[in-house]
Amino acid sequence: MGSLRSWWTLWAGAALLWGLTQEVTATPKNAGGMDFLATFLQNYQAGYSKASLQLFISSLSENIATVSIISHADKTSQTVKVKPGQTVTVNITAEAEMSGTNTFMGAVEVHSDQNISVQALNAKPSSADLTLLQPVSALGTEYFVVTPADISTRNVREFAVLAGSEGAEVSIHLKGAVTFKGKSYSAGSVLKVTLNSYESVQLQSKVDLSGSKVTANNPVAVFSGHSCAQKHTKCDFVMEQLLPISAWGKQYVVPPLAAQSNYDLVYIVASQTTNLTYNQGGTPGSRVLQMGDVFELQVKPKQPLTLSADVGIQVVLFGTGAERNDVTYDPYLILIPDVEAYCPSYVIRSIPDSEDVVILVVQTNDTSGLTMDGHKLGPTLTWVPVQGSQFSYAEVDLSTAEAIHKAEATTNFGMLIFGLAQAVGLGTTATCSE
Ligand SMILES: *[C@@H]1O[C@H](CO)[C@@H](O)[C@H](O)[C@H]1NC(C)=O
Ligand SMILES: *[C@@H]1O[C@H](CO)[C@@H](O)[C@H](O)[C@H]1NC(C)=O
Ligand SMILES: *[C@@H]1O[C@H](CO)[C@@H](O)[C@H](O)[C@H]1NC(C)=O
Ligand SMILES: *[C@@H]1O[C@H](CO)[C@@H](O)[C@H](O)[C@H]1NC(C)=O
């Protein structure tokens, strides 16, 4: 009897675990949500032009969403209705942009009664970037910052930590020197700051801050970037919201953008001793990384990169700028989704005032099943196999008309969105739909 009961207990436990695992894997990472928090990093130099700060709120629901947006910078709130299949643009007053190294009350809260996806744009003339916002439920307490390289020293590398309703005690293990509230903190030192509810801290430096570790006692949002990063073109503001260590993945595919005739850069961050293996367009390599190491690899023309690690890694793409259709577009920053975060269906919204390109990463044996807005798209595209993986990638030009699209396949796939225009580059990952 005893042994039978324990067998049943084990079986029930296994069934419960299996159910839980199913539930966890069934909720994709870039799936949108109902509550979001944003803060806007400094775009180019303080005092240069007034920032156009916008949220693009897309419906992921069959019902009309009622969405309220609270901007703590000017203590205003607004409410919008977002119909199924629609995207609504919400303007945030320019006061929400942070300036210099300091603490700020510049948070923007977004609350919806239905699932939505939100992108945040920070644009000034010739200086703009876009990020997908992570829902509050995806925020965490441990992050590693990535700030891209720069060939000039006129502008600053920067990141921000934003507290939610409960505030946060934040510790930042700095990889580069920072001056905060009149005090100098050297590389290797720990900067501690107490944030009130919806308060943020922005730190800037002329030196690389990549690999700095942020820990907090409550979940926080972390945004990372550069006030104007320069590599192959003129400089451009770049930023992206990061994911906490707990959400990092082990397998990544980084496809090249056809327009890049030089190379883009990928930063791979380790939170612990990590055995990384990679395949750079057919050339394999490996590297053992330690906590806080940031390993840089080039993404060269026609050479997709695959990354595989024994523990979670963070992968950030720095688009270094290039020429496309006689337009010289400038840098952008994209947090690359891991293969486990791929989903079978995406909602994408075209980016205003730019040529929009998406890159799809689809299982090689499912490329023909890909549809866009219900039409078979897969067979019309030029698919390139990614060596060392079961994936192929293809690039699609979206029309420049403002529209919302739905892309679907029968297996999970990955999708990145780029907005390319003269002197501007925007990029982020797409949102999984339901
Ligand atoms: C929002 O901002 C954009 C650009 O800054 C402007 O063209 C548009 O009229 C604004 N919309 C509203 C509703 O204020
Ligand atoms: C939002 O999406 C999540 C995960 O996909 C789902 O569990 C939840 O029921 C959705 N919420 C609403 C209000 O539809
Ligand atoms: C790293 O992983 C590769 C592939 O699994 C393996 O061949 C190699 O021995 C590992 N290296 C270390 C230092 O663990
Ligand atoms: C496609 O490939 C994947 C993995 O390689 C496999 O699991 C799946 O069954 C294949 N699907 C078809 C339709 O062949």
Coordinates of C-alpha atoms and ligand atoms in Angstrom, one line a residue, residues 34 113-115 434, ligand 2:
M34 CA -1.4 44.7 -19.6
D113 CA -7.7 46.0 -19.4
Q114 CA -6.7 43.8 -22.4
N115 CA -3.4 42.4 -23.7
E434 CA -2.1 35.3 -29.3
Ligands
LIG2 C1 -3.3 38.0 -21.8 O1 -2.4 37.0 -22.2 C2 -2.1 36.0 -21.3 C3 -0.9 35.1 -21.8 O2 -1.0 34.9 -23.2 C4 -3.3 35.2 -21.0 O3 -3.0 34.2 -20.0 C5 -4.4 36.2 -20.4 O4 -5.6 35.6 -20.1 C6 -4.6 37.4 -21.3 N1 -5.4 38.4 -20.7 C7 -6.6 38.8 -21.2 C8 -7.3 39.9 -20.4 O5 -7.0 38.4 -22.3

